[in-house]
PDB file of C-alpha atoms and ligand atoms in Angstrom:
ATOM      1  CA  UNK A   1      -0.040  -0.168  -0.028  1.00 48.00           C
ATOM      2  CA  UNK A   2       1.496   3.205  -1.116  1.00 49.00           C
ATOM      3  CA  UNK A   3       1.304   6.320   1.349  1.00 51.00           C
ATOM      4  CA  UNK A   4       0.541   9.647  -0.992  1.00 51.00           C
ATOM      5  CA  UNK A   5       2.032  12.949   0.247  1.00 52.00           C
ATOM      6  CA  UNK A   6      -1.061  15.169   1.621  1.00 51.00           C
ATOM      7  CA  UNK A   7      -2.591  17.525  -1.050  1.00 50.00           C
ATOM      8  CA  UNK A   8      -1.796  21.210   0.256  1.00 49.00           C
ATOM      9  CA  UNK A   9      -4.092  24.044  -0.146  1.00 49.00           C
ATOM     10  CA  UNK A  10      -1.752  26.927   0.252  1.00 48.00           C
ATOM     11  CA  UNK A  11      -4.293  29.424  -0.102  1.00 49.00           C
ATOM     12  CA  UNK A  12      -6.956  28.533   2.180  1.00 61.00           C
ATOM     13  CA  UNK A  13      -6.969  30.171   5.636  1.00 87.00           C
ATOM     14  CA  UNK A  14      -6.072  28.590   8.820  1.00 92.00           C
ATOM     15  CA  UNK A  15      -8.719  26.016  10.275  1.00 95.00           C
ATOM     16  CA  UNK A  16      -6.202  26.038  13.432  1.00 97.00           C
ATOM     17  CA  UNK A  17      -4.797  29.291  14.512  1.00 97.00           C
ATOM     18  CA  UNK A  18      -2.883  29.557  18.135  1.00 97.00           C
ATOM     19  CA  UNK A  19      -1.899  33.031  19.558  1.00 97.00           C
ATOM     20  CA  UNK A  20       0.184  33.455  22.538  1.00 97.00           C
ATOM     21  CA  UNK A  21      -0.619  30.254  24.131  1.00 97.00           C
ATOM     22  CA  UNK A  22       0.517  29.782  27.454  1.00 97.00           C
ATOM     23  CA  UNK A  23      -0.334  26.918  30.315  1.00 97.00           C
ATOM     24  CA  UNK A  24       0.532  27.116  33.949  1.00 97.00           C
ATOM     25  CA  UNK A  25       0.130  24.420  36.561  1.00 96.00           C
ATOM     26  CA  UNK A  26       0.165  26.576  39.680  1.00 93.00           C
ATOM     27  CA  UNK A  27       2.977  28.559  39.508  1.00 93.00           C
ATOM     28  CA  UNK A  28       4.741  25.877  36.577  1.00 96.00           C
ATOM     29  CA  UNK A  29       4.866  27.033  33.230  1.00 96.00           C
ATOM     30  CA  UNK A  30       4.342  24.234  30.605  1.00 97.00           C
ATOM     31  CA  UNK A  31       3.699  25.901  27.598  1.00 97.00           C
ATOM     32  CA  UNK A  32       4.813  29.404  27.067  1.00 96.00           C
ATOM     33  CA  UNK A  33       3.422  32.185  24.354  1.00 96.00           C
ATOM     34  CA  UNK A  34       2.840  29.554  21.637  1.00 97.00           C
ATOM     35  CA  UNK A  35       1.795  30.874  18.281  1.00 97.00           C
ATOM     36  CA  UNK A  36       1.265  28.445  15.254  1.00 96.00           C
ATOM     37  CA  UNK A  37      -1.407  28.069  12.393  1.00 97.00           C
ATOM     38  CA  UNK A  38      -2.452  25.073  10.513  1.00 97.00           C
ATOM     39  CA  UNK A  39      -4.413  24.931   7.062  1.00 96.00           C
ATOM     40  CA  UNK A  40      -6.554  22.724   5.526  1.00 96.00           C
ATOM     41  CA  UNK A  41      -4.656  19.582   4.176  1.00 96.00           C
ATOM     42  CA  UNK A  42      -1.708  20.315   6.476  1.00 96.00           C
ATOM     43  CA  UNK A  43      -0.126  17.485   8.643  1.00 96.00           C
ATOM     44  CA  UNK A  44       1.764  19.224  11.563  1.00 96.00           C
ATOM     45  CA  UNK A  45       3.664  16.772  13.507  1.00 95.00           C
ATOM     46  CA  UNK A  46       4.254  18.134  16.958  1.00 95.00           C
ATOM     47  CA  UNK A  47       7.254  17.124  18.455  1.00 92.00           C
ATOM     48  CA  UNK A  48       9.804  17.537  21.562  1.00 91.00           C
ATOM     49  CA  UNK A  49      11.589  15.618  24.325  1.00 90.00           C
ATOM     50  CA  UNK A  50       9.451  14.193  27.188  1.00 90.00           C
ATOM     51  CA  UNK A  51       7.432  17.141  29.192  1.00 92.00           C
ATOM     52  CA  UNK A  52       8.266  19.439  26.393  1.00 93.00           C
ATOM     53  CA  UNK A  53       4.372  20.511  26.623  1.00 95.00           C
ATOM     54  CA  UNK A  54       2.837  18.478  23.794  1.00 94.00           C
ATOM     55  CA  UNK A  55      -0.060  16.831  25.518  1.00 93.00           C
ATOM     56  CA  UNK A  56      -1.290  20.222  27.178  1.00 96.00           C
ATOM     57  CA  UNK A  57      -0.957  22.212  24.001  1.00 97.00           C
ATOM     58  CA  UNK A  58      -3.197  19.382  22.385  1.00 96.00           C
ATOM     59  CA  UNK A  59      -5.464  19.525  25.623  1.00 95.00           C
ATOM     60  CA  UNK A  60      -5.759  23.088  25.459  1.00 96.00           C
ATOM     61  CA  UNK A  61      -6.244  23.688  21.736  1.00 97.00           C
ATOM     62  CA  UNK A  62      -9.303  20.994  22.141  1.00 95.00           C
ATOM     63  CA  UNK A  63     -10.825  22.595  24.967  1.00 94.00           C
ATOM     64  CA  UNK A  64     -10.168  19.742  27.160  1.00 93.00           C
ATOM     65  CA  UNK A  65      -8.330  22.212  29.937  1.00 94.00           C
ATOM     66  CA  UNK A  66      -8.335  26.017  29.682  1.00 95.00           C
ATOM     67  CA  UNK A  67      -5.168  27.865  28.743  1.00 96.00           C
ATOM     68  CA  UNK A  68      -3.791  30.338  31.055  1.00 97.00           C
ATOM     69  CA  UNK A  69      -3.344  33.099  28.444  1.00 96.00           C
ATOM     70  CA  UNK A  70      -3.718  33.273  24.763  1.00 96.00           C
ATOM     71  CA  UNK A  71      -6.269  32.690  22.109  1.00 96.00           C
ATOM     72  CA  UNK A  72      -7.205  29.649  20.254  1.00 97.00           C
ATOM     73  CA  UNK A  73      -9.766  30.025  16.829  1.00 96.00           C
ATOM     74  CA  UNK A  74     -10.814  26.509  15.266  1.00 96.00           C
ATOM     75  CA  UNK A  75     -12.577  27.154  11.704  1.00 95.00           C
ATOM     76  CA  UNK A  76     -12.747  30.937  12.657  1.00 94.00           C
ATOM     77  CA  UNK A  77     -14.393  29.950  15.980  1.00 95.00           C
ATOM     78  CA  UNK A  78     -12.638  31.296  19.000  1.00 96.00           C
ATOM     79  CA  UNK A  79     -12.555  28.508  21.567  1.00 96.00           C
ATOM     80  CA  UNK A  80     -13.235  30.431  24.699  1.00 94.00           C
ATOM     81  CA  UNK A  81     -16.109  32.540  23.223  1.00 95.00           C
ATOM     82  CA  UNK A  82     -17.737  29.937  20.781  1.00 94.00           C
ATOM     83  CA  UNK A  83     -16.952  26.615  22.487  1.00 94.00           C
ATOM     84  CA  UNK A  84     -19.811  24.199  21.006  1.00 93.00           C
ATOM     85  CA  UNK A  85     -19.064  26.107  17.604  1.00 93.00           C
ATOM     86  CA  UNK A  86     -15.736  25.356  17.906  1.00 95.00           C
ATOM     87  CA  UNK A  87     -15.807  21.664  19.084  1.00 93.00           C
ATOM     88  CA  UNK A  88     -18.074  20.547  16.572  1.00 92.00           C
ATOM     89  CA  UNK A  89     -15.094  21.099  14.252  1.00 94.00           C
ATOM     90  CA  UNK A  90     -12.843  19.043  16.552  1.00 95.00           C
ATOM     91  CA  UNK A  91     -11.516  15.707  16.981  1.00 94.00           C
ATOM     92  CA  UNK A  92      -9.334  14.272  19.517  1.00 93.00           C
ATOM     93  CA  UNK A  93      -7.583  10.984  19.909  1.00 90.00           C
ATOM     94  CA  UNK A  94      -5.884  10.570  23.345  1.00 85.00           C
ATOM     95  CA  UNK A  95      -3.009   7.890  23.541  1.00 78.00           C
ATOM     96  CA  UNK A  96      -5.798   6.174  25.736  1.00 82.00           C
ATOM     97  CA  UNK A  97      -9.018   5.605  24.174  1.00 84.00           C
ATOM     98  CA  UNK A  98     -11.826   6.464  26.360  1.00 87.00           C
ATOM     99  CA  UNK A  99     -15.174   4.197  26.056  1.00 95.00           C
ATOM    100  CA  UNK A 100     -18.078   3.154  27.492  1.00 96.00           C
ATOM    101  CA  UNK A 101     -18.162  -0.513  29.191  1.00 96.00           C
ATOM    102  CA  UNK A 102     -21.714  -1.397  28.437  1.00 96.00           C
ATOM    103  CA  UNK A 103     -22.255   0.104  24.959  1.00 97.00           C
ATOM    104  CA  UNK A 104     -21.201  -2.273  22.076  1.00 97.00           C
ATOM    105  CA  UNK A 105     -18.982  -1.086  18.798  1.00 97.00           C
ATOM    106  CA  UNK A 106     -22.262  -0.144  17.156  1.00 96.00           C
ATOM    107  CA  UNK A 107     -23.545   1.389  19.949  1.00 96.00           C
ATOM    108  CA  UNK A 108     -20.822   3.617  20.676  1.00 97.00           C
ATOM    109  CA  UNK A 109     -21.365   4.866  16.983  1.00 96.00           C
ATOM    110  CA  UNK A 110     -25.190   5.208  17.446  1.00 95.00           C
ATOM    111  CA  UNK A 111     -24.628   7.372  20.727  1.00 95.00           C
ATOM    112  CA  UNK A 112     -21.866   9.445  18.784  1.00 94.00           C
ATOM    113  CA  UNK A 113     -23.930   9.962  15.822  1.00 94.00           C
ATOM    114  CA  UNK A 114     -26.693  11.330  18.187  1.00 93.00           C
ATOM    115  CA  UNK A 115     -24.362  13.817  19.997  1.00 91.00           C
ATOM    116  CA  UNK A 116     -22.894  15.382  16.684  1.00 91.00           C
ATOM    117  CA  UNK A 117     -26.127  15.335  14.690  1.00 90.00           C
ATOM    118  CA  UNK A 118     -24.985  13.034  11.883  1.00 91.00           C
ATOM    119  CA  UNK A 119     -26.800  12.341   8.987  1.00 88.00           C
ATOM    120  CA  UNK A 120     -26.188   8.932   7.264  1.00 89.00           C
ATOM    121  CA  UNK A 121     -24.380   7.983  10.212  1.00 90.00           C
ATOM    122  CA  UNK A 122     -25.300   4.245   9.720  1.00 91.00           C
ATOM    123  CA  UNK A 123     -23.769   4.021   6.615  1.00 93.00           C
ATOM    124  CA  UNK A 124     -20.755   6.580   7.293  1.00 93.00           C
ATOM    125  CA  UNK A 125     -20.181   4.069  10.602  1.00 94.00           C
ATOM    126  CA  UNK A 126     -20.269   0.470   8.560  1.00 94.00           C
ATOM    127  CA  UNK A 127     -17.802   2.447   5.955  1.00 92.00           C
ATOM    128  CA  UNK A 128     -15.718   3.286   9.280  1.00 92.00           C
ATOM    129  CA  UNK A 129     -15.766  -0.033  10.723  1.00 94.00           C
ATOM    130  CA  UNK A 130     -14.552  -1.532   7.250  1.00 92.00           C
ATOM    131  CA  UNK A 131     -11.762   0.925   7.071  1.00 86.00           C
ATOM    132  CA  UNK A 132     -10.272   0.053  10.083  1.00 87.00           C
ATOM    133  CA  UNK A 133     -11.083  -3.463   9.969  1.00 88.00           C
ATOM    134  CA  UNK A 134     -13.149  -3.668  12.856  1.00 92.00           C
ATOM    135  CA  UNK A 135     -16.612  -4.429  11.152  1.00 94.00           C
ATOM    136  CA  UNK A 136     -16.693  -8.017  12.440  1.00 96.00           C
ATOM    137  CA  UNK A 137     -16.741  -6.778  16.627  1.00 96.00           C
ATOM    138  CA  UNK A 138     -19.907  -4.374  15.902  1.00 95.00           C
ATOM    139  CA  UNK A 139     -21.344  -6.476  18.822  1.00 96.00           C
ATOM    140  CA  UNK A 140     -18.624  -6.477  21.241  1.00 96.00           C
ATOM    141  CA  UNK A 141     -18.371  -4.657  24.212  1.00 97.00           C
ATOM    142  CA  UNK A 142     -14.820  -2.864  24.879  1.00 96.00           C
ATOM    143  CA  UNK A 143     -13.988  -5.428  27.264  1.00 96.00           C
ATOM    144  CA  UNK A 144     -13.681  -7.942  24.375  1.00 96.00           C
ATOM    145  CA  UNK A 145     -11.300  -6.186  22.077  1.00 95.00           C
ATOM    146  CA  UNK A 146      -7.794  -5.883  22.202  1.00 91.00           C
ATOM    147  CA  UNK A 147      -5.839  -2.205  22.782  1.00 87.00           C
ATOM    148  CA  UNK A 148      -5.606  -1.643  19.260  1.00 86.00           C
ATOM    149  CA  UNK A 149      -9.324  -2.671  18.377  1.00 90.00           C
ATOM    150  CA  UNK A 150     -10.140  -0.292  21.198  1.00 91.00           C
ATOM    151  CA  UNK A 151      -8.210   2.097  19.741  1.00 88.00           C
ATOM    152  CA  UNK A 152      -9.843   1.543  16.169  1.00 89.00           C
ATOM    153  CA  UNK A 153     -13.482   2.265  17.914  1.00 94.00           C
ATOM    154  CA  UNK A 154     -12.229   5.086  19.083  1.00 93.00           C
ATOM    155  CA  UNK A 155     -11.159   6.369  15.957  1.00 91.00           C
ATOM    156  CA  UNK A 156     -14.165   4.989  14.101  1.00 93.00           C
ATOM    157  CA  UNK A 157     -16.282   7.185  16.757  1.00 94.00           C
ATOM    158  CA  UNK A 158     -13.743  10.297  16.349  1.00 93.00           C
ATOM    159  CA  UNK A 159     -14.288  10.568  12.368  1.00 93.00           C
ATOM    160  CA  UNK A 160     -17.818   9.865  12.225  1.00 94.00           C
ATOM    161  CA  UNK A 161     -18.850  13.711  12.022  1.00 93.00           C
ATOM    162  CA  UNK A 162     -16.545  14.352   9.438  1.00 92.00           C
ATOM    163  CA  UNK A 163     -14.080  16.644  11.595  1.00 95.00           C
ATOM    164  CA  UNK A 164     -12.491  19.569  10.117  1.00 96.00           C
ATOM    165  CA  UNK A 165      -9.831  19.607  12.674  1.00 97.00           C
ATOM    166  CA  UNK A 166      -8.294  16.550  13.790  1.00 96.00           C
ATOM    167  CA  UNK A 167      -5.741  16.211  16.858  1.00 96.00           C
ATOM    168  CA  UNK A 168      -4.102  12.808  17.502  1.00 93.00           C
ATOM    169  CA  UNK A 169      -1.751  12.369  20.654  1.00 90.00           C
ATOM    170  CA  UNK A 170       0.197   9.358  20.257  1.00 86.00           C
ATOM    171  CA  UNK A 171      -2.271   7.411  17.882  1.00 80.00           C
ATOM    172  CA  UNK A 172       0.088   4.586  16.951  1.00 79.00           C
ATOM    173  CA  UNK A 173       0.453   2.975  20.093  1.00 78.00           C
ATOM    174  CA  UNK A 174      -1.050  -0.198  20.447  1.00 75.00           C
ATOM    175  CA  UNK A 175      -1.301  -0.948  16.611  1.00 79.00           C
ATOM    176  CA  UNK A 176       0.066  -3.780  14.967  1.00 82.00           C
ATOM    177  CA  UNK A 177       2.624  -2.594  11.684  1.00 86.00           C
ATOM    178  CA  UNK A 178      -0.614  -3.083   9.515  1.00 84.00           C
ATOM    179  CA  UNK A 179      -2.636  -1.123  11.873  1.00 81.00           C
ATOM    180  CA  UNK A 180      -0.040   1.744  11.760  1.00 84.00           C
ATOM    181  CA  UNK A 181      -0.064   1.712   7.854  1.00 85.00           C
ATOM    182  CA  UNK A 182      -3.700   1.758   7.568  1.00 83.00           C
ATOM    183  CA  UNK A 183      -3.723   4.945  10.126  1.00 84.00           C
ATOM    184  CA  UNK A 184      -1.322   6.738   8.218  1.00 88.00           C
ATOM    185  CA  UNK A 185      -3.656   6.338   5.217  1.00 88.00           C
ATOM    186  CA  UNK A 186      -6.129   7.633   6.893  1.00 86.00           C
ATOM    187  CA  UNK A 187      -4.767  10.327   8.503  1.00 90.00           C
ATOM    188  CA  UNK A 188      -3.393  11.144   5.125  1.00 93.00           C
ATOM    189  CA  UNK A 189      -7.088  10.408   3.355  1.00 91.00           C
ATOM    190  CA  UNK A 190      -8.471  12.814   5.816  1.00 93.00           C
ATOM    191  CA  UNK A 191      -5.929  15.915   4.759  1.00 95.00           C
ATOM    192  CA  UNK A 192      -6.430  15.202   1.301  1.00 95.00           C
ATOM    193  CA  UNK A 193     -10.251  15.951   1.854  1.00 94.00           C
ATOM    194  CA  UNK A 194      -9.375  19.292   3.772  1.00 94.00           C
ATOM    195  CA  UNK A 195      -9.161  18.217   7.226  1.00 96.00           C
ATOM    196  CA  UNK A 196      -6.381  20.439   9.059  1.00 97.00           C
ATOM    197  CA  UNK A 197      -4.636  17.823  11.110  1.00 97.00           C
ATOM    198  CA  UNK A 198      -1.959  17.736  14.499  1.00 96.00           C
ATOM    199  CA  UNK A 199      -0.325  14.811  15.350  1.00 94.00           C
ATOM    200  CA  UNK A 200       2.127  14.411  18.492  1.00 93.00           C
ATOM    201  CA  UNK A 201       4.485  11.545  18.481  1.00 88.00           C
ATOM    202  CA  UNK A 202       7.644  10.433  19.324  1.00 86.00           C
ATOM    203  CA  UNK A 203       7.749   7.883  16.453  1.00 85.00           C
ATOM    204  CA  UNK A 204      10.049  10.106  14.108  1.00 85.00           C
ATOM    205  CA  UNK A 205      10.363   7.982  10.994  1.00 82.00           C
ATOM    206  CA  UNK A 206       6.550   7.517  10.782  1.00 82.00           C
ATOM    207  CA  UNK A 207       5.537  11.410  11.170  1.00 86.00           C
ATOM    208  CA  UNK A 208       7.816  11.992   8.369  1.00 87.00           C
ATOM    209  CA  UNK A 209       5.799   9.955   6.056  1.00 90.00           C
ATOM    210  CA  UNK A 210       2.165  11.790   7.252  1.00 92.00           C
ATOM    211  CA  UNK A 211       3.571  15.168   7.847  1.00 93.00           C
ATOM    212  CA  UNK A 212       3.974  18.315   5.744  1.00 94.00           C
ATOM    213  CA  UNK A 213       4.951  20.357   8.713  1.00 95.00           C
ATOM    214  CA  UNK A 214       6.694  19.972  12.035  1.00 94.00           C
ATOM    215  CA  UNK A 215       6.636  22.191  15.275  1.00 95.00           C
ATOM    216  CA  UNK A 216       9.374  21.570  17.780  1.00 93.00           C
ATOM    217  CA  UNK A 217       8.596  22.254  21.316  1.00 94.00           C
ATOM    218  CA  UNK A 218      11.294  22.380  23.886  1.00 92.00           C
ATOM    219  CA  UNK A 219      10.453  23.063  27.876  1.00 92.00           C
ATOM    220  CA  UNK A 220       7.217  24.826  26.860  1.00 95.00           C
ATOM    221  CA  UNK A 221       8.521  26.576  24.047  1.00 94.00           C
ATOM    222  CA  UNK A 222       8.725  26.609  20.332  1.00 94.00           C
ATOM    223  CA  UNK A 223      12.064  25.919  18.870  1.00 91.00           C
ATOM    224  CA  UNK A 224      10.866  26.082  15.149  1.00 90.00           C
ATOM    225  CA  UNK A 225       7.977  25.444  12.903  1.00 92.00           C
ATOM    226  CA  UNK A 226       7.624  25.008   9.328  1.00 92.00           C
ATOM    227  CA  UNK A 227       7.513  22.734   6.624  1.00 92.00           C
ATOM    228  CA  UNK A 228       9.789  19.324   6.710  1.00 87.00           C
ATOM    229  CA  UNK A 229      11.937  20.848   4.070  1.00 86.00           C
ATOM    230  CA  UNK A 230      12.436  24.177   5.939  1.00 87.00           C
ATOM    231  CA  UNK A 231      13.317  22.302   9.423  1.00 85.00           C
ATOM    232  CA  UNK A 232      15.859  20.220   7.326  1.00 83.00           C
ATOM    233  CA  UNK A 233      17.128  23.360   5.484  1.00 82.00           C
ATOM    234  CA  UNK A 234      17.665  25.115   9.228  1.00 80.00           C
ATOM    235  CA  UNK A 235      18.720  22.292  11.547  1.00 77.00           C
ATOM    236  CA  UNK A 236      20.647  19.733   9.120  1.00 73.00           C
ATOM    237  CA  UNK A 237      23.521  21.366   7.380  1.00 67.00           C
ATOM    238  CA  UNK A 238      23.067  21.505   4.076  1.00 60.00           C
ATOM    239  CA  UNK A 239      21.830  17.488   4.228  1.00 65.00           C
ATOM    240  CA  UNK A 240      18.424  17.702   1.923  1.00 64.00           C
ATOM    241  CA  UNK A 241      17.748  14.210   3.073  1.00 70.00           C
ATOM    242  CA  UNK A 242      18.485  14.267   6.488  1.00 72.00           C
ATOM    243  CA  UNK A 243      16.125  12.126   8.498  1.00 78.00           C
ATOM    244  CA  UNK A 244      13.734  13.675  10.980  1.00 78.00           C
ATOM    245  CA  UNK A 245      15.103  11.996  13.485  1.00 80.00           C
ATOM    246  CA  UNK A 246      19.047  13.762  12.654  1.00 79.00           C
ATOM    247  CA  UNK A 247      16.864  17.061  12.648  1.00 79.00           C
ATOM    248  CA  UNK A 248      15.328  16.429  15.933  1.00 78.00           C
ATOM    249  CA  UNK A 249      18.475  15.209  17.400  1.00 78.00           C
ATOM    250  CA  UNK A 250      20.196  18.484  16.302  1.00 77.00           C
ATOM    251  CA  UNK A 251      17.491  20.885  17.073  1.00 77.00           C
ATOM    252  CA  UNK A 252      17.061  20.322  20.522  1.00 78.00           C
ATOM    253  CA  UNK A 253      20.760  19.882  21.247  1.00 77.00           C
ATOM    254  CA  UNK A 254      21.608  23.140  19.485  1.00 67.00           C
ATOM    255  CA  UNK A 255      18.930  24.924  21.703  1.00 63.00           C
ATOM    256  CA  UNK A 256      20.175  23.481  24.997  1.00 58.00           C
ATOM    257  CA  UNK A 257      20.420  26.523  27.878  1.00 45.00           C
TER     258      UNK A 257
HETATM  259  P1  LIG B   1       5.688  13.085  26.921  1.00 72.97           P
HETATM  260  O1  LIG B   1       6.549  13.310  25.735  1.00 72.97           O
HETATM  261  O2  LIG B   1       6.226  12.652  28.129  1.00 72.97           O
HETATM  262  O3  LIG B   1       4.319  12.777  26.648  1.00 72.97           O
HETATM  263  P2  LIG B   1       4.735  16.075  26.882  1.00 72.97           P
HETATM  264  O4  LIG B   1       5.381  16.688  26.022  1.00 72.97           O
HETATM  265  O5  LIG B   1       3.022  15.702  26.067  1.00 72.97           O
HETATM  266  O6  LIG B   1       5.281  15.087  27.561  1.00 72.97           O
HETATM  267  P3  LIG B   1       3.079  17.494  28.920  1.00 72.97           P
HETATM  268  O7  LIG B   1       2.372  15.957  29.364  1.00 72.97           O
HETATM  269  O8  LIG B   1       2.303  18.504  28.423  1.00 72.97           O
HETATM  270  O9  LIG B   1       4.571  16.866  28.113  1.00 72.97           O
HETATM  271  O10 LIG B   1       3.719  17.935  30.238  1.00 72.97           O
HETATM  272  C1  LIG B   1       4.668  19.009  30.280  1.00 72.97           C
HETATM  273  C2  LIG B   1       5.396  19.875  31.637  1.00 72.97           C
HETATM  274  O11 LIG B   1       3.729  19.836  32.510  1.00 72.97           O
HETATM  275  C3  LIG B   1       5.414  18.670  32.296  1.00 72.97           C
HETATM  276  O12 LIG B   1       6.318  19.078  32.997  1.00 72.97           O
HETATM  277  C4  LIG B   1       4.710  18.031  33.200  1.00 72.97           C
HETATM  278  O13 LIG B   1       5.269  17.629  34.482  1.00 72.97           O
HETATM  279  C5  LIG B   1       3.846  19.202  33.443  1.00 72.97           C
HETATM  280  N1  LIG B   1       2.392  18.607  33.936  1.00 72.97           N
HETATM  281  C6  LIG B   1       1.583  17.900  32.972  1.00 72.97           C
HETATM  282  N2  LIG B   1       0.543  17.860  33.304  1.00 72.97           N
HETATM  283  C7  LIG B   1       0.593  18.512  34.475  1.00 72.97           C
HETATM  284  C8  LIG B   1      -0.592  18.586  35.667  1.00 72.97           C
HETATM  285  N3  LIG B   1      -2.079  18.178  35.582  1.00 72.97           N
HETATM  286  N4  LIG B   1      -0.531  19.096  36.927  1.00 72.97           N
HETATM  287  C9  LIG B   1       1.001  19.780  37.071  1.00 72.97           C
HETATM  288  N5  LIG B   1       2.057  19.752  36.009  1.00 72.97           N
HETATM  289  C10 LIG B   1       1.746  19.347  34.934  1.00 72.97           C
END
């Protein structure tokens, strides 16, 4: 199965606009003055060492926790002022899928469809279960699914309302090699359909295959954001085919205090 690069729409307005995002836990600054934008069709890899602030950033920009300062706009909707309109456009996938113990796979999709008022939910849900290869588990409860299958169910629920903005926090953990390949293709398909996507992962060689852009965070501060080519030019010392791993190591080394 071939992985195709995302089709970018360079003239589109940003679907995700973050300005001066700052998050303090008590007096500890986890994320500081972070600004960036992601346009429809772009897949941005959010990378950084442990504790850099990646999960905190994703939780703030999806409305799970409030930022201390700064603004987040989702498809033009201010997340603080119009949270429902903004959140209607979002799908957020955390590294630990959260499911309902007493709903089957099919009932998860029906419940999600009702909340998001999805037309054609049955048809879309069936397509998603087939795309993710869990259609044969439609009548199973989460307790009867493997970890990877639970993750796939969470993904099916998240994609059901055709979100324009997708956040994924370590989405490949727990998936088998075929599952990883399918997930990557699924991400690229949604980008080609016009979704703006942010993907946080430590698996840099995998990010390299799906991301058009990268944002490097370290101790809550942005070190760099731009296209994969731009980050290579800046941190790879003329080597145009340097891997993202080499670039990442150099970028985080160079910026040591
Ligand atoms: P990792 O790659 O290890 O998952 P991360 O880049 O996702 O790390 P975060 O989980 O966002 O990093 O954490 C950023 C910083 O904020 C860390 O120093 C962490 O200890 C701190 N932190 C995260 N959540 C909380 C919390 N609820 N209360 C206090 N401090 C927190």
